[in-house]
Short mmCIF file of C-alpha atoms in Angstrom, two decimals:
data_model
loop_
_atom_site.label_atom_id
_atom_site.label_comp_id
_atom_site.label_asym_id
_atom_site.label_seq_id
_atom_site.Cartn_x
_atom_site.Cartn_y
_atom_site.Cartn_z
CA MET A 1 -48.55 50.20 -43.36
CA ASN A 2 -51.25 47.60 -42.70
CA GLN A 3 -50.90 45.45 -45.79
CA LEU A 4 -47.19 45.35 -45.01
CA TRP A 5 -47.76 44.02 -41.37
CA ILE A 6 -50.09 41.28 -42.86
CA ILE A 7 -47.39 40.18 -45.51
CA CYS A 8 -44.89 40.36 -42.77
CA ARG A 9 -46.75 38.18 -40.55
CA ARG A 10 -47.42 35.40 -43.11
CA GLU A 11 -43.74 35.18 -43.82
CA LEU A 12 -42.85 34.82 -40.20
CA ASN A 13 -45.29 32.05 -40.10
CA SER A 14 -43.97 30.60 -42.76
CA PHE A 15 -40.52 30.73 -41.60
CA PHE A 16 -41.64 28.87 -38.25
CA ASP A 17 -44.01 26.48 -39.95
CA SER A 18 -41.39 25.31 -42.33
CA LEU A 19 -38.84 24.84 -39.46
CA MET A 20 -36.65 27.33 -41.21
CA ALA A 21 -36.76 29.74 -38.27
CA TYR A 22 -36.03 26.90 -35.56
CA ILE A 23 -33.18 25.23 -37.58
CA MET A 24 -31.83 28.88 -38.16
CA ILE A 25 -32.07 29.93 -34.18
CA ILE A 26 -30.71 26.83 -33.11
CA ALA A 27 -27.69 26.43 -35.21
CA PHE A 28 -27.02 30.27 -34.63
CA LEU A 29 -27.27 29.78 -30.84
CA GLY A 30 -25.16 26.49 -31.03
CA PHE A 31 -22.35 28.05 -33.49
CA SER A 32 -21.90 31.28 -31.57
CA GLY A 33 -22.41 29.79 -28.17
CA PHE A 34 -19.65 27.03 -28.82
CA PHE A 35 -17.06 29.31 -30.03
CA THR A 36 -18.01 31.83 -27.28
CA TRP A 37 -17.64 29.67 -24.61
CA LEU A 38 -15.93 26.42 -25.34
CA TYR A 39 -13.43 26.50 -28.21
CA LEU A 40 -11.56 29.69 -28.20
CA ALA A 41 -12.81 30.19 -24.29
CA ASP A 42 -10.31 33.13 -23.86
CA ILE A 43 -13.54 34.71 -22.41
CA PHE A 44 -11.86 33.00 -19.11
CA PHE A 45 -8.24 34.05 -19.89
CA ASN A 46 -9.10 37.66 -20.84
CA ASN A 47 -8.90 39.80 -17.78
CA GLN A 48 -11.58 42.02 -19.23
CA ALA A 49 -15.28 40.61 -19.76
CA SER A 50 -16.15 41.30 -23.33
CA LEU A 51 -18.56 39.89 -26.22
CA GLN A 52 -15.82 40.28 -28.67
CA VAL A 53 -15.63 36.63 -29.69
CA PHE A 54 -19.36 36.31 -30.04
CA PHE A 55 -19.48 39.31 -31.97
CA SER A 56 -17.01 38.14 -34.45
CA ILE A 57 -18.56 34.70 -34.47
CA ALA A 58 -21.94 36.28 -35.03
CA TYR A 59 -20.36 38.46 -37.82
CA TRP A 60 -19.90 35.09 -39.91
CA THR A 61 -22.49 32.79 -39.03
CA LEU A 62 -25.27 35.73 -39.91
CA PHE A 63 -23.65 36.16 -43.28
CA PHE A 64 -24.47 32.46 -44.09
CA PHE A 65 -27.66 32.13 -42.35
CA ILE A 66 -29.28 35.11 -43.92
CA PRO A 67 -29.03 34.16 -47.72
CA ALA A 68 -30.73 30.87 -46.75
CA LEU A 69 -33.76 32.72 -45.08
CA THR A 70 -33.96 35.16 -47.89
CA MET A 71 -33.40 32.96 -50.89
CA GLY A 72 -36.95 32.10 -51.64
CA LEU A 73 -38.65 35.09 -50.45
CA LEU A 74 -39.22 36.61 -54.15
CA ALA A 75 -37.76 33.51 -56.11
CA GLU A 76 -40.00 30.93 -54.71
CA GLU A 77 -43.40 33.39 -55.32
CA ASN A 78 -41.76 33.84 -58.86
CA ARG A 79 -41.45 30.31 -59.55
CA SER A 80 -44.85 29.08 -58.30
CA GLY A 81 -46.63 32.12 -59.59
CA THR A 82 -48.14 33.05 -56.29
CA ILE A 83 -46.68 36.61 -56.83
CA GLU A 84 -49.43 37.23 -59.31
CA LEU A 85 -52.04 36.49 -56.86
CA LEU A 86 -50.44 38.60 -54.12
CA LEU A 87 -49.99 41.53 -56.64
CA THR A 88 -53.45 41.41 -57.84
CA LYS A 89 -54.81 42.13 -54.28
CA PRO A 90 -54.92 45.49 -53.10
CA VAL A 91 -51.26 45.64 -52.35
CA GLN A 92 -48.41 47.89 -53.57
CA ASP A 93 -44.84 46.17 -54.58
CA TRP A 94 -43.10 48.21 -52.22
CA GLN A 95 -45.36 46.72 -49.27
CA VAL A 96 -44.64 43.28 -50.83
CA ILE A 97 -40.76 43.94 -50.55
CA MET A 98 -40.97 45.76 -46.96
CA GLY A 99 -43.12 43.19 -45.54
CA LYS A 100 -40.56 40.37 -46.42
CA PHE A 101 -37.75 42.63 -45.20
CA ALA A 102 -39.38 43.13 -42.16
CA SER A 103 -40.25 39.52 -41.50
CA THR A 104 -36.57 38.20 -41.83
CA LEU A 105 -35.44 41.36 -39.82
CA ILE A 106 -37.68 40.24 -36.79
CA LEU A 107 -36.61 36.67 -37.12
CA ILE A 108 -32.85 37.68 -36.67
CA VAL A 109 -33.53 40.03 -33.98
CA ILE A 110 -35.39 37.17 -32.31
CA ALA A 111 -32.18 35.21 -32.56
CA LEU A 112 -29.98 37.76 -31.28
CA LEU A 113 -32.53 38.58 -28.65
CA LEU A 114 -31.94 34.86 -27.34
CA THR A 115 -28.19 35.54 -27.19
CA LEU A 116 -28.78 37.94 -24.27
CA PRO A 117 -28.25 35.12 -21.59
CA TYR A 118 -24.53 35.15 -23.05
CA TYR A 119 -24.27 38.85 -22.16
CA ILE A 120 -25.83 38.49 -18.71
CA THR A 121 -23.51 35.90 -17.79
CA VAL A 122 -20.32 37.63 -19.13
CA ALA A 123 -21.45 40.72 -17.43
CA ASN A 124 -21.56 38.71 -13.96
CA ILE A 125 -18.07 37.11 -14.48
CA GLY A 126 -16.52 40.77 -14.80
CA SER A 127 -17.06 44.25 -15.59
CA ILE A 128 -18.02 44.46 -18.70
CA ASP A 129 -18.47 47.91 -21.21
CA HIS A 130 -22.16 48.09 -21.64
CA GLY A 131 -21.81 50.51 -24.31
CA ALA A 132 -19.83 48.52 -26.32
CA VAL A 133 -22.18 45.51 -26.15
CA ILE A 134 -25.13 47.57 -27.26
CA SER A 135 -23.29 49.17 -30.00
CA GLY A 136 -22.12 45.84 -31.09
CA TYR A 137 -25.74 44.49 -31.21
CA ILE A 138 -26.76 47.26 -33.07
CA GLY A 139 -24.04 46.64 -35.42
CA LEU A 140 -25.29 43.13 -35.96
CA ILE A 141 -29.00 44.24 -36.73
CA LEU A 142 -27.78 46.72 -39.08
CA MET A 143 -25.37 44.41 -40.97
CA SER A 144 -28.07 41.59 -41.03
CA ALA A 145 -30.70 44.38 -42.58
CA ALA A 146 -28.14 45.08 -45.04
CA TYR A 147 -27.52 41.51 -45.89
CA ILE A 148 -31.15 40.89 -46.07
CA SER A 149 -31.83 43.61 -48.59
CA ILE A 150 -29.09 42.06 -50.68
CA GLY A 151 -30.79 38.71 -50.23
CA ILE A 152 -34.05 40.01 -51.05
CA PHE A 153 -32.58 41.64 -54.31
CA ALA A 154 -30.66 38.33 -55.23
CA SER A 155 -33.94 36.30 -54.74
CA SER A 156 -36.14 38.84 -56.96
CA ILE A 157 -33.87 38.19 -59.97
CA SER A 158 -34.53 34.66 -60.52
CA ASN A 159 -37.12 31.92 -60.18
CA ASN A 160 -34.46 29.73 -58.69
CA GLN A 161 -33.66 29.85 -54.99
CA ILE A 162 -30.17 28.49 -55.40
CA VAL A 163 -29.53 31.26 -57.51
CA GLY A 164 -31.08 33.43 -54.98
CA PHE A 165 -28.82 32.13 -52.30
CA LEU A 166 -25.56 32.14 -54.29
CA LEU A 167 -25.89 35.46 -55.63
CA ALA A 168 -26.65 36.80 -52.41
CA LEU A 169 -23.32 35.33 -51.05
CA PHE A 170 -21.34 36.56 -53.77
CA ILE A 171 -22.64 40.10 -53.40
CA GLY A 172 -22.35 39.93 -49.64
CA ILE A 173 -18.65 38.56 -49.69
CA ILE A 174 -17.62 41.53 -51.76
CA PHE A 175 -18.67 43.71 -48.98
CA HIS A 176 -18.04 41.22 -46.11
CA TRP A 177 -14.36 40.15 -46.79
CA ILE A 178 -13.23 41.23 -50.14
CA PHE A 179 -13.29 45.13 -49.95
CA GLY A 180 -11.53 44.79 -46.57
CA MET A 181 -8.57 42.58 -47.76
CA ILE A 182 -8.19 44.72 -50.84
CA SER A 183 -7.77 47.90 -48.72
CA MET A 184 -4.95 46.25 -46.57
CA THR A 185 -3.21 45.65 -49.59
CA ILE A 186 -3.22 48.95 -51.19
CA SER A 187 -2.48 52.47 -49.52
CA GLY A 188 -3.88 55.96 -50.66
CA PHE A 189 -7.20 56.98 -51.66
CA PHE A 190 -8.15 53.69 -53.12
CA GLY A 191 -7.17 52.04 -49.98
CA GLU A 192 -9.24 54.58 -47.71
CA LEU A 193 -12.25 53.98 -50.33
CA PHE A 194 -12.15 50.25 -49.85
CA HIS A 195 -11.87 50.42 -46.27
CA SER A 196 -14.94 52.48 -46.21
CA LEU A 197 -16.83 50.11 -48.33
CA SER A 198 -16.01 47.16 -46.10
CA THR A 199 -18.58 45.57 -43.78
CA GLN A 200 -15.85 44.43 -41.46
CA ALA A 201 -14.39 47.90 -41.06
CA HIS A 202 -17.58 49.54 -40.02
CA PHE A 203 -18.84 46.42 -37.90
CA ASP A 204 -15.27 46.27 -35.91
CA SER A 205 -15.81 49.91 -34.77
CA MET A 206 -19.21 49.44 -33.68
CA SER A 207 -18.49 46.18 -31.82
CA ARG A 208 -15.83 48.14 -29.91
CA GLY A 209 -18.13 50.59 -29.06
CA VAL A 210 -17.81 53.59 -31.59
CA ILE A 211 -20.86 54.35 -33.46
CA ASP A 212 -19.90 56.95 -36.49
CA ILE A 213 -22.28 58.69 -38.66
CA ALA A 214 -20.44 56.99 -41.50
CA ASP A 215 -21.18 53.43 -40.25
CA ILE A 216 -24.74 54.36 -40.19
CA LEU A 217 -24.61 55.72 -43.59
CA PHE A 218 -22.95 52.75 -44.98
CA PHE A 219 -25.56 50.18 -43.67
CA PHE A 220 -28.43 52.29 -44.69
CA SER A 221 -26.96 52.73 -48.14
CA ILE A 222 -26.94 49.41 -48.75
CA ILE A 223 -30.37 48.63 -47.38
CA ALA A 224 -31.54 51.44 -49.78
CA ILE A 225 -29.87 50.25 -52.72
CA GLY A 226 -30.89 46.64 -52.22
CA LEU A 227 -34.61 47.33 -51.81
CA VAL A 228 -34.78 49.86 -54.64
CA GLY A 229 -33.03 47.40 -56.75
CA THR A 230 -35.65 44.79 -55.65
CA ALA A 231 -38.29 47.29 -56.66
CA SER A 232 -37.36 47.88 -60.03
CA VAL A 233 -36.69 44.26 -60.78
CA MET A 234 -40.26 43.79 -59.71
CA ALA A 235 -41.56 46.45 -61.61
CA LYS A 236 -40.14 44.94 -64.89
CA LYS A 237 -42.50 41.92 -64.35
CA HIS A 238 -45.38 44.15 -64.90
CA GLN A 239 -44.11 45.02 -68.37
CA MET B 1 -69.66 47.95 -62.13
CA ASP B 2 -69.02 47.79 -65.90
CA ILE B 3 -65.68 46.98 -67.16
CA VAL B 4 -64.60 49.35 -70.20
CA ILE B 5 -61.64 48.64 -72.51
CA GLN B 6 -60.35 51.03 -74.86
CA ASN B 7 -57.94 50.36 -77.76
CA LEU B 8 -55.91 47.90 -75.69
CA THR B 9 -52.50 46.95 -77.06
CA LYS B 10 -49.98 44.85 -75.51
CA THR B 11 -46.76 43.37 -77.51
CA TYR B 12 -44.40 40.74 -76.38
CA GLY B 13 -41.04 41.26 -78.63
CA PRO B 14 -41.98 41.22 -82.03
CA GLN B 15 -45.52 39.57 -81.18
CA LYS B 16 -48.78 41.57 -80.81
CA ALA B 17 -50.41 39.42 -78.01
CA VAL B 18 -53.33 41.98 -78.02
CA ASP B 19 -53.88 44.06 -80.77
CA ASN B 20 -56.20 47.26 -80.34
CA ILE B 21 -59.14 45.74 -78.75
CA SER B 22 -62.05 47.70 -77.42
CA PHE B 23 -65.08 46.14 -75.45
CA THR B 24 -67.42 46.58 -72.45
CA VAL B 25 -68.83 44.07 -70.16
CA LYS B 26 -71.81 45.22 -68.39
CA THR B 27 -72.99 44.63 -64.61
CA GLY B 28 -74.80 41.50 -64.41
CA GLU B 29 -73.55 40.06 -67.58
CA VAL B 30 -71.25 36.88 -67.97
CA LEU B 31 -69.05 37.42 -71.10
CA GLY B 32 -67.07 34.32 -72.21
CA PHE B 33 -63.77 35.04 -73.68
CA LEU B 34 -62.99 32.33 -76.14
CA GLY B 35 -60.00 31.85 -78.20
CA PRO B 36 -57.07 29.34 -79.05
CA ASN B 37 -54.32 28.94 -76.83
CA GLY B 38 -52.03 32.20 -77.17
CA ALA B 39 -55.04 34.19 -78.33
CA GLY B 40 -54.58 37.08 -76.00
CA LYS B 41 -57.21 36.13 -73.27
CA THR B 42 -54.97 36.09 -70.31
CA THR B 43 -53.04 39.02 -71.49
CA THR B 44 -56.22 41.01 -71.59
CA MET B 45 -57.21 39.44 -68.17
CA LYS B 46 -53.98 40.53 -66.62
CA ALA B 47 -54.18 43.96 -67.80
CA ILE B 48 -57.53 44.42 -66.29
CA THR B 49 -56.19 43.45 -62.69
CA SER B 50 -53.46 45.65 -63.38
CA TYR B 51 -50.82 43.10 -63.06
CA LEU B 52 -49.53 43.94 -66.70
CA ILE B 53 -49.16 47.34 -67.85
CA PRO B 54 -50.46 47.56 -71.45
CA ASP B 55 -48.29 49.15 -73.92
CA SER B 56 -51.26 51.44 -75.07
CA GLY B 57 -55.03 51.70 -74.25
CA GLU B 58 -57.23 52.57 -71.23
CA ILE B 59 -59.23 50.26 -69.05
CA THR B 60 -61.64 51.28 -66.45
CA VAL B 61 -63.30 49.43 -63.94
CA GLY B 62 -66.73 51.14 -62.45
CA SER B 63 -65.23 54.59 -62.17
CA TYR B 64 -61.55 53.70 -61.37
CA SER B 65 -58.91 53.81 -64.19
CA VAL B 66 -56.70 50.94 -63.92
CA SER B 67 -53.63 52.79 -64.51
CA LYS B 68 -54.39 55.65 -62.21
CA GLU B 69 -56.19 53.99 -59.46
CA PRO B 70 -54.77 50.30 -59.41
CA GLN B 71 -55.31 49.98 -55.63
CA MET B 72 -59.05 50.82 -56.12
CA VAL B 73 -59.62 48.73 -59.13
CA LYS B 74 -57.94 45.60 -57.34
CA LYS B 75 -60.42 46.04 -54.48
CA SER B 76 -63.05 45.68 -56.61
CA ILE B 77 -61.75 42.69 -58.85
CA GLY B 78 -61.89 39.03 -57.53
CA TYR B 79 -59.42 37.30 -59.86
CA LEU B 80 -58.63 33.51 -60.38
CA PRO B 81 -55.50 33.22 -62.54
CA GLU B 82 -54.94 30.90 -65.02
CA HIS B 83 -52.33 28.83 -63.04
CA ASN B 84 -54.07 28.95 -59.80
CA SER B 85 -50.97 29.37 -57.63
CA LEU B 86 -51.57 29.18 -54.00
CA TYR B 87 -49.22 28.73 -50.87
CA PRO B 88 -48.50 25.18 -50.60
CA GLU B 89 -47.65 25.30 -46.99
CA MET B 90 -50.69 27.21 -45.89
CA ASP B 91 -53.85 25.60 -44.52
CA VAL B 92 -57.13 26.54 -46.33
CA ILE B 93 -58.35 28.65 -43.78
CA ASP B 94 -55.12 30.45 -42.91
CA TYR B 95 -55.13 31.40 -46.42
CA LEU B 96 -58.55 32.65 -46.89
CA GLN B 97 -57.82 34.66 -43.51
CA PHE B 98 -54.54 36.11 -45.30
CA VAL B 99 -56.47 36.91 -48.40
CA ALA B 100 -59.41 38.46 -46.40
CA GLU B 101 -56.96 40.68 -44.37
CA LEU B 102 -55.17 42.08 -47.24
CA GLN B 103 -58.64 42.72 -48.90
CA GLY B 104 -59.19 44.75 -46.34
CA ILE B 105 -62.32 43.04 -44.69
CA PRO B 106 -63.07 44.24 -41.22
CA SER B 107 -61.53 41.57 -38.92
CA SER B 108 -64.83 40.95 -36.92
CA LYS B 109 -66.41 39.99 -40.30
CA ILE B 110 -63.55 37.64 -41.61
CA PRO B 111 -64.74 34.72 -39.72
CA GLY B 112 -68.22 34.69 -41.08
CA ARG B 113 -67.06 35.40 -44.67
CA ILE B 114 -64.67 32.39 -44.43
CA LEU B 115 -67.23 30.34 -43.33
CA GLU B 116 -69.78 31.36 -46.19
CA MET B 117 -66.89 30.81 -48.79
CA VAL B 118 -66.15 27.34 -47.31
CA GLU B 119 -70.00 26.43 -47.91
CA ILE B 120 -70.15 28.03 -50.98
CA CYS B 121 -67.36 26.60 -52.68
CA GLY B 122 -67.70 23.05 -50.67
CA LEU B 123 -64.62 22.94 -48.85
CA GLU B 124 -66.09 21.81 -45.50
CA GLY B 125 -64.14 18.55 -45.43
CA GLU B 126 -60.74 20.44 -46.54
CA LYS B 127 -60.65 23.43 -44.60
CA HIS B 128 -58.12 22.43 -42.19
CA LYS B 129 -55.87 20.64 -44.79
CA LYS B 130 -52.75 22.21 -46.11
CA ILE B 131 -53.11 23.36 -49.81
CA ASN B 132 -50.30 20.87 -51.04
CA GLU B 133 -52.78 18.22 -49.74
CA LEU B 134 -55.41 19.20 -51.96
CA SER B 135 -56.32 17.88 -55.29
CA LYS B 136 -56.30 19.87 -58.05
CA GLY B 137 -60.19 20.24 -58.27
CA TYR B 138 -60.22 21.42 -54.50
CA ARG B 139 -57.26 23.89 -54.98
CA GLN B 140 -59.66 25.40 -57.82
CA ARG B 141 -62.20 25.76 -55.28
CA VAL B 142 -59.90 27.64 -52.86
CA GLY B 143 -58.82 29.70 -55.83
CA LEU B 144 -62.41 30.60 -56.51
CA ALA B 145 -63.10 31.14 -52.67
CA GLN B 146 -60.26 33.63 -52.52
CA ALA B 147 -61.60 35.46 -55.45
CA LEU B 148 -64.97 35.72 -53.94
CA ILE B 149 -64.11 36.21 -50.33
CA HIS B 150 -64.38 40.44 -50.43
CA ASP B 151 -67.65 40.04 -52.66
CA PRO B 152 -66.08 41.93 -55.47
CA ALA B 153 -68.50 43.63 -58.01
CA VAL B 154 -66.33 42.50 -60.80
CA LEU B 155 -65.09 38.68 -61.20
CA ILE B 156 -62.33 37.63 -63.67
CA LEU B 157 -62.04 33.93 -64.12
CA ASP B 158 -59.14 32.55 -66.19
CA GLU B 159 -60.12 29.26 -67.09
CA PRO B 160 -62.02 28.36 -64.07
CA THR B 161 -63.18 24.96 -64.40
CA THR B 162 -59.66 23.42 -65.49
CA GLY B 163 -58.84 20.35 -63.27
CA LEU B 164 -62.57 19.92 -62.12
CA ASP B 165 -64.37 16.63 -62.50
CA PRO B 166 -67.46 16.70 -64.23
CA ASN B 167 -69.68 17.28 -61.34
CA GLN B 168 -67.74 19.76 -60.05
CA ILE B 169 -67.76 21.50 -63.35
CA VAL B 170 -71.76 21.64 -63.28
CA GLU B 171 -71.58 22.88 -59.76
CA ILE B 172 -68.84 25.77 -60.62
CA ARG B 173 -70.97 26.78 -63.78
CA GLU B 174 -74.15 27.07 -61.81
CA LEU B 175 -71.96 29.06 -59.18
CA ILE B 176 -70.67 31.36 -61.74
CA ARG B 177 -74.28 31.82 -63.21
CA LYS B 178 -75.72 32.68 -59.85
CA ILE B 179 -72.81 35.26 -59.22
CA GLY B 180 -73.15 36.72 -62.55
CA ARG B 181 -76.70 37.88 -61.80
CA GLU B 182 -75.55 40.66 -59.81
CA LYS B 183 -71.75 41.11 -60.72
CA THR B 184 -69.86 41.42 -63.71
CA VAL B 185 -67.89 38.44 -64.75
CA LEU B 186 -65.41 37.86 -67.49
CA LEU B 187 -64.58 34.38 -67.80
CA SER B 188 -62.02 32.71 -70.35
CA SER B 189 -61.83 29.27 -71.67
CA HIS B 190 -61.14 27.07 -74.83
CA ILE B 191 -64.12 24.66 -74.04
CA LEU B 192 -67.06 25.89 -76.35
CA ALA B 193 -69.64 23.99 -74.33
CA GLU B 194 -68.72 25.89 -71.04
CA VAL B 195 -68.96 29.12 -72.62
CA GLU B 196 -72.12 28.48 -73.94
CA ALA B 197 -73.42 26.86 -70.69
CA THR B 198 -72.55 29.77 -68.55
CA CYS B 199 -72.16 32.97 -70.60
CA ASP B 200 -74.82 35.60 -71.81
CA ARG B 201 -72.63 36.94 -74.25
CA ILE B 202 -69.52 35.33 -76.33
CA MET B 203 -66.41 36.97 -77.40
CA ILE B 204 -64.03 35.04 -79.71
CA ILE B 205 -60.54 36.42 -79.80
CA ASN B 206 -57.80 35.38 -82.27
CA LYS B 207 -54.28 36.46 -82.80
CA GLY B 208 -54.84 39.59 -80.23
CA LYS B 209 -57.97 40.61 -82.19
CA ILE B 210 -61.60 40.12 -81.73
CA VAL B 211 -63.38 38.00 -84.18
CA ALA B 212 -66.85 37.70 -83.06
CA ASP B 213 -68.86 38.89 -80.20
CA GLY B 214 -72.81 38.22 -79.66
CA THR B 215 -74.83 35.59 -77.90
CA SER B 216 -74.67 32.04 -78.66
CA SER B 217 -77.77 32.36 -81.09
CA GLU B 218 -76.50 35.11 -82.51
CA LEU B 219 -73.13 33.91 -83.48
CA ARG B 220 -75.04 30.78 -85.03
CA LYS B 221 -77.08 33.20 -87.20
CA HIS B 222 -74.14 34.66 -88.34
CA ALA B 223 -73.16 31.21 -89.78
CA GLN B 224 -76.65 30.28 -90.42
CA GLY B 225 -79.05 31.30 -93.30
CA LYS B 226 -77.12 28.47 -95.08
CA GLU B 227 -78.77 25.07 -94.52
CA ILE B 228 -76.45 22.09 -94.60
CA VAL B 229 -78.04 18.78 -94.71
CA LYS B 230 -76.45 15.25 -94.70
CA ILE B 231 -77.83 12.93 -97.00
CA THR B 232 -77.32 8.90 -97.98
CA ILE B 233 -78.22 7.96 -101.43
CA GLU B 234 -78.03 4.32 -102.34
CA ASP B 235 -78.28 2.25 -105.64
CA ALA B 236 -76.43 5.28 -107.36
CA ASP B 237 -73.15 6.13 -109.03
CA SER B 238 -71.67 8.66 -106.96
CA GLU B 239 -70.05 10.73 -109.55
CA GLN B 240 -73.48 11.04 -111.09
CA VAL B 241 -74.93 12.00 -107.54
CA ILE B 242 -72.31 14.69 -107.09
CA LYS B 243 -72.74 16.07 -110.48
CA LYS B 244 -76.63 16.26 -110.62
CA ILE B 245 -76.84 17.55 -107.10
CA GLN B 246 -74.17 20.13 -107.84
CA SER B 247 -76.15 21.23 -110.82
CA LEU B 248 -79.39 22.06 -108.83
CA ASP B 249 -80.24 25.65 -108.51
CA THR B 250 -80.63 25.61 -104.87
CA VAL B 251 -77.36 23.91 -104.26
CA GLU B 252 -74.17 25.99 -103.27
CA TRP B 253 -71.78 22.74 -103.08
CA ILE B 254 -71.84 19.07 -102.24
CA ASP B 255 -69.14 17.11 -100.62
CA PRO B 256 -68.77 13.11 -100.24
CA LEU B 257 -68.41 12.00 -96.76
CA ASP B 258 -66.33 9.44 -95.28
CA GLU B 259 -69.23 7.05 -94.92
CA THR B 260 -70.26 5.17 -97.99
CA ASN B 261 -72.78 7.08 -100.14
CA ALA B 262 -72.95 10.13 -97.75
CA TYR B 263 -72.83 13.29 -98.80
CA GLU B 264 -72.93 16.85 -97.27
CA VAL B 265 -75.14 19.57 -99.17
CA GLN B 266 -74.91 23.14 -98.36
CA SER B 267 -77.58 25.24 -99.88
CA ARG B 268 -77.34 28.78 -101.38
CA PRO B 269 -78.10 31.49 -99.03
CA ASN B 270 -81.61 31.73 -97.72
CA MET B 271 -82.84 28.58 -99.83
CA SER B 272 -83.69 25.00 -98.91
CA SER B 273 -82.44 22.41 -101.52
CA ARG B 274 -83.97 19.47 -99.77
CA ARG B 275 -87.16 19.38 -101.78
CA ASP B 276 -85.04 19.51 -104.94
CA ILE B 277 -82.69 16.64 -103.99
CA PHE B 278 -85.83 14.60 -102.88
CA ARG B 279 -87.51 15.28 -106.44
CA LEU B 280 -83.94 14.58 -108.32
CA CYS B 281 -83.75 11.33 -106.57
CA SER B 282 -86.95 10.04 -107.46
CA LYS B 283 -86.67 11.05 -111.21
CA GLU B 284 -83.59 9.10 -111.26
CA GLY B 285 -84.76 6.24 -109.18
CA TRP B 286 -82.00 6.68 -106.23
CA ILE B 287 -82.95 5.56 -102.77
CA ILE B 288 -82.57 8.23 -100.21
CA THR B 289 -81.92 6.43 -96.91
CA GLU B 290 -81.20 9.57 -94.69
CA MET B 291 -81.65 13.28 -94.98
CA THR B 292 -80.72 15.06 -91.82
CA PRO B 293 -80.23 18.79 -91.27
CA ILE B 294 -76.78 19.61 -89.56
CA GLN B 295 -77.32 22.48 -86.79
CA THR B 296 -74.13 24.61 -87.24
CA LYS B 297 -72.24 24.08 -84.17
CA LEU B 298 -70.35 26.61 -82.22
CA GLU B 299 -67.25 24.54 -82.61
CA ASP B 300 -67.70 24.99 -86.57
CA ILE B 301 -68.07 28.90 -86.15
CA PHE B 302 -64.91 29.00 -83.73
CA HIS B 303 -63.00 26.93 -86.14
CA GLU B 304 -63.69 29.05 -88.96
CA LEU B 305 -63.27 32.39 -87.53
CA THR B 306 -59.74 31.04 -85.72
CA MET B 307 -58.36 28.95 -88.66
CA LYS B 308 -59.18 31.94 -91.43
CA LYS B 309 -56.11 33.42 -93.01
#
């Protein structure tokens, strides 16, 4: 547990030292703030105060930002060879993976915490469904965790950060958009199946304030599959 | 802590990188691992650090088995890999702090250990620099510092002096010798002089097999017992010289050298041909202007052992 935290802290420092963290946070706040308050601006025309617009913008911005954060996590260690020095310390593979996972998730949570002023302001304009906002935030965190897990897996496969980025986007878009699209065009069992594999479906229900056990299960399954996949790729390096 | 390696084998595809080797490194011993590139030195070292899982064979470090208790083994080892890769964006001090924490040094002792490492490894002027601002020699020192920071019982150094200038090489060698008195050190190199200067024992490895093992003087003796002299004979026909010297009882072979009138003569085992050559020359009226015994160099032994077959 201690080793995990040491690795996590180093990664977080490196996010902030390399300005990655600041760029990501500023861009995220800028995008989501612009669309929430100015561009669509329906926040003032709706008779109900809600963060629906913010959630749907965050849904897409996080999808693009997360692969940029995760792309180098293992690819860069593989390329430069620092992974060898790290793994010859009294550290286990899973501690390295979880440390990196935790560092990125913490960064995303920091970015989301900084959007709390949006929530507070909107809540002051009119009556807001607090339950929906909380479950929407939980949905964003779970979705981010799932994409971080996919991103780390993509990063572990190659020595090239760009490959890590593109592969994470490619796997991500399948869940993020394609499954949802397919489920709309076909009906019956397969329609249901694709619907249940779509991030959009699970996130939408959460951002409206409905947390179903199936949603939680969906996100945790992706997280688990990504992390286990990463561990097996790393195990191969010892061969 | 002794390192014991038994029947270690590691294959990459069709090629055996390490082929069933066994050896022991004892506490207080500095073992030099010598061999051409691709001989299996690095593979063996990575297997000891538990980074590479061997196909077969058993490695123990002290009382810990590398395959069963890798975390305990890793705690006892300080490792400097061949490509000493460090996080470029980190400060020297921050990096050492990170490694010290990973090694489980109590946090109250960490600043003291870091200062000690900075002093031992000569990093005083660079300690607040980022690693990517350091020259190769200083990076190598940081590599050594991170390997030593937890005061490990076993040190594994893969080509520790690459990239260092001659003064630094001397310093690092002295440091290794000093450390080697109480620790178990395994270091690899393809520079013979280095191994000779730092190591108590030398092991030559080629194509995954151990081809020689002993102190440098033992290895020399292995090739000695055969005296080799360089002679220069003037005022003589070189064909005659070769023919007549070859026919001496004590001479095994004679070879003309590139210099004019110079030859290399090897005596038969445990014999000396120098007197016979002198007598022959005086009888024939040839003038000997040089006769120098050639000491078998470690280079020659290395060359002979690794180029054969």
